[in-house]
Amino acid sequence: MASVHPIPPVMQGPNGQLSYPPVQYGQQPGGHQTITIVNNVPAFTQSLKKKESSNKSQDSKRVDDEYWQKVIAILKFAMDFFGLVMATLLSIFVPQNCGVTTCTFEENLTDLTAYNKFVLGWNFATLGVLMFYAWRSARREAWMIEYLDQDHNIAHSNLQGQLEGYPEIKEGLRQRNIEVFVIAVFSLLILFINIGVSIGLVADYYDGFRTITVFITNVLVVTQKFVAITLTMRKCYTSGLGLSLIRTEAVCYNVVDKDHIKVV
């Protein structure tokens, strides 16, 4: 028959769970089994404190990572703004001939023909549409940083399976994917029209090879980017993925953030 020594009080774990001190098993002469509770409370308490400190350190690191992800997204948004301005306000920033010399910045904004005013207005309207896209895209990114996370050891397609247990997060991602996809398609259409009407203007004020090179340089990068964005968002919309549009490296949010994991 087993004999049990007095059991010390149960210890409280770092997350509120009950924890028990270590147990030693032995056997007395005659075959009787003994179960001895190792009553080393200071050592056991120290072990729990180490675990608690480790958990706090991991939580702090996760919060710091999410903070810097948001900072990077804001900086990327600011850098993209400059590129969008140059790619849309073509009637201002593409060199044009004003008779004897190249048009100054002021001349590109004053004494304009009716068509010039139309193109300038369309340029600013296009900039507004693209800025609206950038704003909604940044909002989507901030939402994914809050509710989702990236795990390099899990497939990109894992997210949809996991989200079956998180209907609110699943619906939130679906709505944001649809919204940004529609805005991206509309932005790309407006951008192509902007390029077309601007070509008609700068052709009338052609100022040599500089006009061609600056025009192509200004529109090429942004146009390629929006084509890639539209294709990416189509994939997100049809497959329910959380692909980043802001981060400089390829990022796929494929798991629910630990702060929003349901405790069963």
XYZ file of N, CA and C in Angstrom:
792
model
N 0.855 -1.195 0.000
C 0.000 0.000 0.000
C 0.884 1.237 0.000
N 0.524 2.214 -0.829
C 1.345 3.424 -0.961
C 1.110 4.356 0.198
N 2.199 5.003 0.648
C 2.076 6.007 1.702
C 2.405 7.370 1.113
N 1.694 8.387 1.528
C 1.861 9.726 0.961
C 2.218 10.693 2.065
N 3.276 11.446 1.848
C 3.686 12.463 2.813
C 2.763 13.658 2.707
N 2.727 14.513 3.715
C 1.856 15.701 3.664
C 2.161 16.543 2.419
N 1.101 16.986 1.753
C 1.262 17.763 0.508
C 1.268 19.260 0.834
N 2.253 19.981 0.386
C 2.307 21.431 0.634
C 1.226 22.141 -0.157
N 0.973 23.404 0.156
C -0.083 24.143 -0.548
C 0.183 24.169 -2.049
N -0.889 24.169 -2.826
C -0.780 24.268 -4.280
C -0.283 25.659 -4.642
N 0.628 25.748 -5.613
C 1.201 27.031 -6.013
C 0.373 27.625 -7.144
N 0.331 28.966 -7.206
C -0.387 29.661 -8.273
C 0.579 29.953 -9.411
N 0.242 29.528 -10.646
C 1.091 29.730 -11.816
C 1.055 31.162 -12.296
N 1.929 31.531 -13.249
C 2.027 32.909 -13.746
C 0.770 33.369 -14.448
N -0.019 32.454 -15.025
C -1.235 32.833 -15.748
C -2.503 32.484 -14.962
N -2.350 32.243 -13.669
C -3.504 31.959 -12.839
C -3.820 30.483 -12.715
N -3.103 29.621 -13.450
C -3.394 28.199 -13.388
C -2.778 27.586 -12.138
N -3.346 26.456 -11.662
C -2.820 25.778 -10.488
C -1.622 24.934 -10.884
N -0.572 24.999 -10.082
C 0.641 24.228 -10.361
C 1.012 23.445 -9.119
N 1.563 22.268 -9.311
C 1.915 21.383 -8.192
C 3.430 21.188 -8.141
N 3.956 21.086 -6.935
C 5.401 20.849 -6.798
C 5.781 19.491 -7.357
N 7.081 19.289 -7.598
C 7.544 18.004 -8.140
C 7.270 16.853 -7.179
N 7.182 15.643 -7.743
C 6.900 14.432 -6.964
C 8.036 13.431 -7.143
N 8.431 12.763 -6.053
C 9.427 11.693 -6.110
C 8.765 10.371 -5.720
N 9.044 9.349 -6.514
C 8.493 8.023 -6.236
C 9.602 7.133 -5.659
N 9.231 6.269 -4.717
C 10.190 5.337 -4.132
C 9.497 4.069 -3.669
N 10.273 3.181 -3.079
C 9.698 1.907 -2.629
C 10.380 1.499 -1.326
N 9.560 1.180 -0.355
C 10.081 0.767 0.931
C 10.375 -0.732 0.909
N 11.217 -1.179 1.846
C 11.435 -2.629 1.961
C 10.108 -3.333 2.224
N 9.873 -4.416 1.558
C 8.606 -5.123 1.694
C 7.665 -4.846 0.545
N 8.096 -3.965 -0.373
C 7.305 -3.735 -1.581
C 6.342 -2.582 -1.503
N 6.320 -1.866 -0.351
C 5.387 -0.735 -0.254
C 5.908 0.453 -1.062
N 5.019 1.030 -1.901
C 5.403 2.184 -2.736
C 5.233 3.470 -1.949
N 6.169 4.391 -2.126
C 6.079 5.699 -1.473
C 5.998 6.780 -2.534
N 5.211 7.803 -2.224
C 5.108 8.986 -3.092
C 5.429 10.187 -2.223
N 6.536 10.852 -2.521
C 7.001 11.958 -1.692
C 6.891 13.265 -2.461
N 6.195 14.215 -1.883
C 6.118 15.550 -2.485
C 7.378 16.320 -2.084
N 8.094 16.819 -3.078
C 9.321 17.562 -2.791
C 8.923 18.942 -2.297
N 9.082 19.148 -1.025
C 8.622 20.398 -0.412
C 9.724 21.451 -0.479
N 10.057 21.841 -1.715
C 11.091 22.860 -1.909
C 10.415 24.095 -2.483
N 9.618 24.737 -1.657
C 8.782 25.842 -2.115
C 9.603 26.995 -2.703
N 10.696 27.442 -2.080
C 11.448 28.551 -2.678
C 11.926 28.253 -4.099
N 12.463 27.050 -4.311
C 12.958 26.706 -5.646
C 11.812 26.626 -6.636
N 10.687 26.074 -6.175
C 9.538 25.926 -7.067
C 8.963 27.295 -7.428
N 8.899 28.194 -6.434
C 8.408 29.548 -6.684
C 9.310 30.287 -7.659
N 10.617 30.098 -7.509
C 11.568 30.732 -8.421
C 11.373 30.253 -9.854
N 11.076 28.960 -9.996
C 10.830 28.410 -11.326
C 9.607 29.056 -11.968
N 8.547 29.242 -11.168
C 7.343 29.883 -11.686
C 7.603 31.322 -12.083
N 8.415 32.021 -11.282
C 8.737 33.410 -11.602
C 9.518 33.519 -12.902
N 10.408 32.544 -13.146
C 11.169 32.546 -14.400
C 10.229 32.375 -15.592
N 9.249 31.459 -15.441
C 8.281 31.251 -16.510
C 7.470 32.515 -16.752
N 7.051 33.172 -15.651
C 6.262 34.391 -15.774
C 7.068 35.488 -16.460
N 8.349 35.616 -16.097
C 9.222 36.615 -16.710
C 9.404 36.340 -18.195
N 9.535 35.051 -18.536
C 9.693 34.678 -19.949
C 8.444 35.014 -20.752
N 7.257 34.746 -20.166
C 5.999 35.062 -20.849
C 5.841 36.558 -21.058
N 6.195 37.353 -20.033
C 6.108 38.800 -20.159
C 7.057 39.314 -21.223
N 8.256 38.728 -21.292
C 9.238 39.142 -22.292
C 8.730 38.854 -23.703
N 8.098 37.681 -23.900
C 7.552 37.342 -25.211
C 6.400 38.260 -25.590
N 5.527 38.570 -24.611
C 4.412 39.483 -24.877
C 4.919 40.869 -25.251
N 5.952 41.333 -24.530
C 6.523 42.653 -24.817
C 7.141 42.701 -26.210
N 7.816 41.627 -26.595
C 8.431 41.565 -27.920
C 7.367 41.590 -29.010
N 6.246 40.865 -28.789
C 5.176 40.833 -29.773
C 4.549 42.218 -29.943
N 4.350 42.930 -28.819
C 3.797 44.287 -28.884
C 4.748 45.212 -29.627
N 6.059 45.093 -29.346
C 7.046 45.916 -30.040
C 7.050 45.635 -31.539
N 6.949 44.368 -31.918
C 6.925 44.008 -33.342
C 5.721 44.626 -34.040
N 4.552 44.555 -33.404
C 3.352 45.125 -34.006
C 3.472 46.644 -34.106
N 4.087 47.269 -33.115
C 4.271 48.724 -33.134
C 5.151 49.141 -34.314
N 6.265 48.434 -34.505
C 7.168 48.791 -35.595
C 6.581 48.449 -36.952
N 5.731 47.432 -37.027
C 5.042 47.147 -38.277
C 4.155 48.321 -38.671
N 3.479 48.916 -37.693
C 2.621 50.061 -37.970
C 3.449 51.292 -38.348
N 4.587 51.482 -37.699
C 5.468 52.611 -38.038
C 5.971 52.481 -39.477
N 6.391 51.258 -39.853
C 6.870 51.015 -41.216
C 5.761 51.289 -42.226
N 4.538 50.880 -41.894
C 3.412 51.115 -42.796
C 3.172 52.607 -43.000
N 3.283 53.401 -41.928
C 3.086 54.848 -42.027
C 4.188 55.482 -42.877
N 5.445 55.080 -42.650
C 6.562 55.624 -43.432
C 6.428 55.251 -44.905
N 6.001 54.020 -45.170
C 5.803 53.585 -46.548
C 4.708 54.411 -47.219
N 3.664 54.713 -46.480
C 2.580 55.536 -46.996
C 3.100 56.924 -47.369
N 3.953 57.508 -46.515
C 4.510 58.832 -46.792
C 5.412 58.812 -48.027
N 6.211 57.747 -48.179
C 7.086 57.639 -49.348
C 6.272 57.444 -50.631
N 5.214 56.678 -50.552
C 4.372 56.450 -51.726
C 3.674 57.728 -52.169
N 3.386 58.620 -51.223
C 2.694 59.863 -51.565
C 3.490 60.668 -52.600
N 4.799 60.760 -52.408
C 5.641 61.508 -53.352
C 5.573 60.882 -54.740
N 5.656 59.546 -54.815
C 5.593 58.877 -56.108
C 4.250 59.066 -56.783
N 3.165 59.056 -55.999
C 1.833 59.253 -56.566
C 1.668 60.664 -57.126
N 2.223 61.643 -56.442
C 2.141 63.029 -56.922
C 2.842 63.165 -58.269
N 4.043 62.618 -58.375
C 4.803 62.721 -59.618
C 4.147 61.942 -60.753
N 3.472 60.841 -60.436
C 2.891 59.980 -61.465
C 1.526 60.456 -61.933
N 0.884 61.314 -61.164
C -0.467 61.758 -61.530
C -0.511 63.199 -62.039
N 0.257 64.092 -61.466
C 0.237 65.505 -61.882
C 1.186 65.715 -63.063
N 0.907 64.996 -64.139
C 1.805 64.988 -65.304
C 1.817 66.331 -66.023
N 0.708 67.048 -65.991
C 0.655 68.348 -66.666
C 1.516 69.392 -65.969
N 1.965 69.093 -64.768
C 2.810 70.021 -64.006
C 4.274 69.610 -64.039
N 4.548 68.306 -63.852
C 5.926 67.859 -63.641
C 6.617 67.318 -64.890
N 5.901 67.102 -65.971
C 6.555 66.688 -67.224
C 7.001 67.946 -67.985
N 8.271 68.034 -68.401
C 8.766 69.218 -69.120
C 7.937 69.510 -70.374
N 7.563 70.784 -70.534
C 6.788 71.221 -71.692
C 7.389 72.500 -72.253
N 7.175 72.725 -73.538
C 7.752 73.885 -74.218
C 6.759 75.043 -74.234
N 7.229 76.207 -73.792
C 6.402 77.415 -73.787
C 6.954 78.460 -74.761
N 7.336 78.029 -75.938
C 7.833 78.953 -76.959
C 9.339 78.944 -77.037
N 9.973 79.757 -76.200
C 11.430 79.896 -76.235
C 12.100 78.930 -75.263
N 11.533 78.780 -74.087
C 12.142 77.952 -73.036
C 11.149 76.923 -72.515
N 11.652 76.065 -71.631
C 10.795 75.094 -70.963
C 9.860 75.808 -69.993
N 8.623 75.372 -69.956
C 7.633 76.002 -69.073
C 8.062 75.909 -67.619
N 7.874 77.009 -66.893
C 8.153 76.992 -65.461
C 6.972 76.366 -64.721
N 7.165 76.128 -63.437
C 6.094 75.572 -62.615
C 4.887 76.502 -62.619
N 5.143 77.806 -62.533
C 4.045 78.778 -62.531
C 3.314 78.790 -63.867
N 4.045 78.699 -64.967
C 3.425 78.708 -66.297
C 2.554 77.472 -66.528
N 2.886 76.373 -65.877
C 2.068 75.161 -65.995
C 0.746 75.263 -65.240
N 0.602 76.341 -64.436
C -0.600 76.509 -63.631
C -1.399 77.759 -63.991
N -0.865 78.612 -64.847
C -1.545 79.867 -65.187
C -1.707 80.001 -66.698
N -2.663 80.870 -67.097
C -2.949 81.138 -68.519
C -3.155 79.836 -69.298
N -4.003 78.990 -68.789
C -4.196 77.668 -69.373
C -5.329 77.671 -70.399
N -5.200 76.802 -71.386
C -6.278 76.573 -72.342
C -7.359 75.732 -71.673
N -8.500 75.608 -72.342
C -9.595 74.815 -71.778
C -9.175 73.360 -71.602
N -8.467 72.822 -72.601
C -8.033 71.424 -72.495
C -6.985 71.259 -71.391
N -6.119 72.263 -71.273
C -5.103 72.223 -70.220
C -5.748 72.216 -68.844
N -6.816 73.012 -68.671
C -7.525 73.035 -67.386
C -8.188 71.686 -67.107
N -8.749 71.091 -68.174
C -9.385 69.782 -68.011
C -8.364 68.741 -67.566
N -7.201 68.722 -68.242
C -6.165 67.738 -67.896
C -5.660 67.972 -66.477
N -5.436 69.226 -66.112
C -4.957 69.532 -64.766
C -5.974 69.071 -63.720
N -7.254 69.323 -63.982
C -8.292 68.882 -63.056
C -8.347 67.371 -62.951
N -8.195 66.677 -64.100
C -8.199 65.212 -64.081
C -6.975 64.676 -63.349
N -5.836 65.347 -63.501
C -4.622 64.943 -62.779
C -4.855 64.964 -61.271
N -5.446 66.041 -60.776
C -5.690 66.155 -59.333
C -6.769 65.163 -58.874
N -7.773 64.932 -59.722
C -8.795 63.944 -59.380
C -8.173 62.554 -59.272
N -7.263 62.241 -60.197
C -6.572 60.945 -60.155
C -5.741 60.812 -58.890
N -5.051 61.886 -58.526
C -4.269 61.865 -57.289
C -5.177 61.600 -56.090
N -6.343 62.221 -56.072
C -7.281 62.004 -54.981
C -7.740 60.560 -54.894
N -8.024 59.944 -56.045
C -8.461 58.543 -56.063
C -7.354 57.628 -55.540
N -6.123 57.855 -56.010
C -5.013 57.001 -55.580
C -4.691 57.197 -54.097
N -4.846 58.417 -53.607
C -4.627 58.658 -52.178
C -5.715 57.971 -51.348
N -6.937 57.962 -51.867
C -8.012 57.248 -51.166
C -7.694 55.760 -51.108
N -7.177 55.202 -52.213
C -6.759 53.794 -52.195
C -5.673 53.576 -51.133
N -4.655 54.463 -51.137
C -3.538 54.295 -50.191
C -4.033 54.339 -48.749
N -5.002 55.204 -48.482
C -5.549 55.318 -47.126
C -6.291 54.049 -46.729
N -7.161 53.530 -47.606
C -7.906 52.323 -47.288
C -6.990 51.105 -47.203
N -5.951 51.076 -48.026
C -4.984 49.987 -47.970
C -4.229 50.005 -46.644
N -3.863 51.213 -46.187
C -3.163 51.338 -44.908
C -4.071 50.918 -43.751
N -5.364 51.248 -43.843
C -6.314 50.837 -42.808
C -6.452 49.309 -42.772
N -6.483 48.692 -43.944
C -6.539 47.229 -44.014
C -5.297 46.614 -43.376
N -4.139 47.197 -43.664
C -2.890 46.682 -43.107
C -2.878 46.784 -41.589
N -3.333 47.931 -41.062
C -3.364 48.115 -39.611
C -4.310 47.106 -38.960
N -5.427 46.818 -39.617
C -6.376 45.833 -39.084
C -5.739 44.440 -39.063
N -5.033 44.064 -40.115
C -4.399 42.743 -40.158
C -3.288 42.631 -39.126
N -2.545 43.711 -38.901
C -1.501 43.685 -37.879
C -2.121 43.456 -36.500
N -3.306 44.006 -36.282
C -3.983 43.874 -34.990
C -4.559 42.474 -34.786
N -5.194 41.908 -35.812
C -5.951 40.665 -35.632
C -5.253 39.416 -36.182
N -4.261 39.590 -37.046
C -3.602 38.443 -37.660
C -2.102 38.481 -37.386
N -1.433 37.391 -37.703
C 0.005 37.304 -37.511
C 0.595 36.425 -38.604
N 1.915 36.418 -38.687
C 2.611 35.622 -39.694
C 3.383 34.497 -39.029
N 3.211 33.291 -39.547
C 3.945 32.121 -39.060
C 4.608 31.458 -40.261
N 5.949 31.528 -40.309
C 6.692 31.003 -41.458
C 6.634 29.474 -41.543
N 6.219 28.819 -40.461
C 6.185 27.357 -40.455
C 4.834 26.789 -40.907
N 3.907 27.681 -41.258
C 2.566 27.258 -41.652
C 2.267 27.779 -43.052
N 1.530 26.994 -43.827
C 1.192 27.376 -45.198
C 0.313 28.625 -45.219
N 0.395 29.377 -46.315
C -0.411 30.588 -46.467
C -1.897 30.281 -46.413
N -2.281 29.107 -46.894
C -3.695 28.745 -46.964
C -4.265 28.330 -45.609
N -3.448 28.311 -44.561
C -3.908 27.888 -43.236
C -4.963 28.822 -42.665
N -4.894 30.099 -43.036
C -5.721 31.109 -42.386
C -7.212 30.812 -42.507
N -7.665 30.465 -43.707
C -9.103 30.241 -43.899
C -9.635 29.114 -43.025
N -8.849 28.056 -42.853
C -9.267 26.966 -41.983
C -9.374 27.410 -40.535
N -8.398 28.177 -40.073
C -8.409 28.638 -38.689
C -9.534 29.642 -38.445
N -9.834 30.467 -39.459
C -10.855 31.497 -39.286
C -12.271 30.936 -39.189
N -12.449 29.627 -39.465
C -13.770 29.033 -39.293
C -14.242 29.150 -37.845
N -13.290 29.200 -36.920
C -13.641 29.370 -35.511
C -13.681 30.816 -35.068
N -13.429 31.738 -36.004
C -13.423 33.174 -35.716
C -14.244 33.902 -36.781
N -15.570 33.744 -36.775
C -16.407 34.314 -37.845
C -16.302 35.825 -37.973
N -16.129 36.539 -36.861
C -16.039 38.000 -36.932
C -14.760 38.438 -37.641
N -13.643 37.787 -37.321
C -12.386 38.125 -37.980
C -12.439 37.723 -39.449
N -13.040 36.584 -39.743
C -13.155 36.130 -41.125
C -13.955 37.122 -41.958
N -15.076 37.603 -41.409
C -15.909 38.561 -42.131
C -15.188 39.903 -42.274
N -14.447 40.296 -41.237
C -13.682 41.544 -41.312
C -12.641 41.514 -42.415
N -11.952 40.380 -42.540
C -10.951 40.241 -43.600
C -11.619 40.225 -44.973
N -12.726 39.516 -45.085
C -13.433 39.432 -46.374
C -13.888 40.812 -46.842
N -14.471 41.584 -45.950
C -14.949 42.914 -46.311
C -13.809 43.823 -46.739
N -12.688 43.755 -46.026
C -11.556 44.626 -46.369
C -10.894 44.192 -47.675
N -10.848 42.899 -47.933
C -10.301 42.420 -49.204
C -11.162 42.883 -50.382
N -12.472 42.776 -50.239
C -13.373 43.214 -51.312
C -13.232 44.714 -51.544
N -13.244 45.470 -50.454
C -13.173 46.929 -50.563
C -11.905 47.382 -51.276
N -10.761 46.892 -50.820
C -9.491 47.328 -51.398
C -9.346 46.828 -52.833
N -9.865 45.641 -53.143
C -9.823 45.127 -54.512
C -10.612 46.028 -55.456
N -11.832 46.412 -55.065
C -12.664 47.287 -55.908
C -11.987 48.643 -56.092
N -11.451 49.206 -55.023
C -10.784 50.507 -55.120
C -9.544 50.413 -55.997
N -8.799 49.307 -55.907
C -7.591 49.131 -56.728
C -7.942 49.051 -58.206
N -9.004 48.318 -58.549
C -9.428 48.221 -59.953
C -9.853 49.591 -60.471
N -10.640 50.302 -59.677
C -11.090 51.638 -60.072
C -9.902 52.595 -60.218
N -8.950 52.527 -59.302
C -7.766 53.389 -59.346
C -6.944 53.123 -60.601
N -6.797 51.846 -60.959
C -6.031 51.495 -62.148
C -6.709 52.037 -63.410
N -8.031 51.957 -63.466
C -8.773 52.495 -64.608
C -8.588 54.008 -64.721
N -8.736 54.708 -63.611
C -8.562 56.167 -63.598
C -7.133 56.540 -63.980
N -6.164 55.749 -63.524
C -4.759 56.012 -63.829
C -4.496 55.891 -65.328
N -5.056 54.889 -65.985
C -4.881 54.720 -67.431
C -5.510 55.892 -68.193
N -6.688 56.332 -67.761
C -7.321 57.487 -68.405
C -6.463 58.734 -68.207
N -5.902 58.875 -67.011
C -5.046 60.030 -66.726
C -3.832 60.055 -67.643
N -3.248 58.890 -67.877
C -2.097 58.809 -68.782
C -2.511 59.220 -70.192
N -3.679 58.756 -70.629
C -4.148 59.064 -71.976
C -4.389 60.544 -72.197
N -5.121 61.202 -71.284
C -5.409 62.632 -71.461
C -4.141 63.468 -71.316
N -3.198 63.005 -70.494
C -1.947 63.750 -70.312
C -1.059 63.655 -71.543
N -1.097 62.507 -72.221
C -0.331 62.364 -73.465
C -0.802 63.392 -74.479
N -2.119 63.588 -74.580
C -2.650 64.581 -75.510
C -2.172 65.977 -75.206
N -1.963 66.290 -73.940
C -1.498 67.631 -73.569
C -0.017 67.821 -73.843
N 0.828 66.917 -73.330
C 2.283 67.108 -73.469
C 2.721 66.985 -74.922
N 1.918 66.302 -75.759
C 2.260 66.220 -77.184
C 2.155 67.589 -77.843
N 1.222 68.421 -77.351
C 1.071 69.768 -77.907
C 2.190 70.701 -77.448
N 2.827 70.357 -76.336
C 3.899 71.207 -75.792
C 5.207 70.410 -75.695
N 5.455 69.610 -76.705
C 6.623 68.716 -76.720
C 7.912 69.517 -76.571
N 8.744 69.096 -75.622
C 9.981 69.831 -75.318
C 11.204 68.932 -75.492
N 11.161 68.101 -76.532
C 12.305 67.254 -76.814
C 12.238 65.923 -76.082
N 13.353 65.209 -76.104
C 13.409 63.855 -75.561
C 13.143 63.820 -74.057
N 13.413 64.942 -73.385
C 13.158 64.994 -71.933
C 11.691 64.752 -71.608
N 10.826 65.277 -72.459
C 9.391 65.102 -72.236
C 9.029 63.619 -72.208
N 9.583 62.859 -73.140
C 9.284 61.425 -73.230
C 9.848 60.673 -72.026
N 11.126 60.921 -71.726
C 11.785 60.164 -70.645
C 11.153 60.442 -69.285
N 10.862 61.715 -68.986
C 10.265 62.052 -67.693
C 8.851 61.482 -67.603
N 8.102 61.565 -68.690
C 6.737 61.047 -68.699
C 6.731 59.545 -68.417
N 7.564 58.814 -69.143
C 7.613 57.358 -68.961
C 8.097 56.999 -67.561
N 9.124 57.701 -67.093
C 9.668 57.423 -65.753
C 8.625 57.647 -64.674
N 7.859 58.733 -64.806
C 6.875 59.073 -63.774
C 5.729 58.067 -63.694
N 5.291 57.562 -64.861
C 4.094 56.712 -64.857
C 4.405 55.224 -64.795
N 5.602 54.825 -65.226
C 5.872 53.397 -65.379
C 5.842 52.649 -64.050
N 6.574 53.149 -63.054
C 6.691 52.445 -61.773
C 5.334 52.337 -61.080
N 4.609 53.464 -61.042
C 3.312 53.466 -60.349
C 2.307 52.584 -61.076
N 2.316 52.618 -62.418
C 1.391 51.778 -63.177
C 1.678 50.303 -62.944
N 2.948 49.915 -62.998
C 3.311 48.529 -62.720
C 2.894 48.120 -61.308
N 3.073 49.029 -60.368
C 2.727 48.737 -58.979
C 1.227 48.491 -58.842
N 0.408 49.322 -59.480
C -1.033 49.165 -59.339
C -1.554 47.936 -60.083
N -0.896 47.556 -61.161
C -1.260 46.298 -61.824
C -0.985 45.133 -60.867
N 0.193 45.137 -60.225
C 0.543 44.075 -59.276
C -0.399 44.090 -58.073
N -0.759 45.273 -57.587
C -1.676 45.381 -56.450
C -3.039 44.790 -56.796
N -3.532 45.115 -57.984
C -4.841 44.603 -58.407
C -4.838 43.083 -58.491
N -3.776 42.512 -59.041
C -3.678 41.051 -59.136
C -3.576 40.416 -57.756
N -2.824 41.052 -56.865
C -2.680 40.532 -55.499
C -4.016 40.563 -54.764
N -4.735 41.683 -54.884
C -6.013 41.802 -54.191
C -7.061 40.863 -54.782
N -6.971 40.589 -56.076
C -7.887 39.605 -56.661
C -7.659 38.223 -56.033
N -6.384 37.898 -55.803
C -6.048 36.631 -55.160
C -6.542 36.609 -53.713
N -6.371 37.729 -53.009
C -6.849 37.813 -51.625
C -8.365 37.683 -51.570
N -9.048 38.327 -52.514
C -10.513 38.316 -52.527
C -11.061 36.921 -52.837
N -10.481 36.255 -53.817
C -11.001 34.948 -54.236
C -10.581 33.820 -53.293
N -9.412 33.952 -52.639
C -8.892 32.865 -51.797
C -8.934 33.159 -50.311
N -9.389 34.357 -49.935
C -9.477 34.699 -48.517
C -8.129 34.820 -47.834
N -7.125 35.350 -48.546
C -5.781 35.473 -47.986
C -5.572 36.849 -47.358
N -4.562 36.926 -46.495
C -4.204 38.191 -45.860
C -2.836 38.651 -46.318
N -2.695 38.928 -47.616
C -1.407 39.365 -48.157
C -1.217 40.862 -47.921
N -0.009 41.226 -47.506
C 0.292 42.624 -47.237
C 0.529 43.390 -48.534
N 0.042 44.641 -48.575
C 0.294 45.527 -49.706
C 1.240 46.653 -49.333
N 1.598 46.727 -48.063
C 2.382 47.855 -47.558
C 3.834 47.482 -47.319
N 4.074 46.322 -46.750
C 5.418 45.921 -46.352
C 6.330 45.800 -47.560
N 7.596 46.137 -47.364
C 8.563 46.065 -48.462
C 8.885 44.620 -48.825
N 8.834 43.701 -47.844
C 9.053 42.292 -48.127
C 7.700 41.586 -48.244
N 7.719 40.413 -48.887
C 6.474 39.658 -49.061
C 6.015 39.126 -47.704
N 4.805 39.499 -47.307
C 4.258 39.079 -46.022
C 2.858 38.540 -46.238
N 2.607 37.349 -45.671
C 1.266 36.766 -45.701
C 0.844 36.495 -44.259
N -0.182 37.186 -43.806
C -0.714 36.942 -42.470
C -1.555 35.668 -42.539
N -1.062 34.599 -41.926
C -1.693 33.289 -42.109
C -2.183 32.636 -40.826
N -2.122 33.357 -39.685
C -2.662 32.833 -38.427
C -3.333 33.974 -37.673
N -4.206 33.618 -36.743
C -4.842 34.606 -35.883
C -3.833 35.102 -34.861
N -3.832 36.400 -34.595
C -2.919 36.978 -33.618
C -3.157 36.365 -32.240
N -2.088 36.163 -31.482
C -2.169 35.508 -30.169
C -3.068 36.278 -29.204
N -3.158 37.593 -29.382
C -4.008 38.393 -28.494
C -5.483 38.103 -28.697
N -5.822 37.475 -29.820
C -7.239 37.225 -30.132
C -7.560 35.734 -30.207
N -6.614 34.886 -29.790
C -6.862 33.445 -29.762
C -7.888 33.122 -28.666
N -8.866 32.328 -29.019
C -9.869 31.903 -28.041
C -9.280 30.831 -27.129
N -9.482 31.000 -25.826
C -9.021 30.016 -24.829
C -10.148 29.031 -24.586
N -9.913 27.763 -24.926
C -10.933 26.727 -24.767
C -10.895 26.178 -23.348
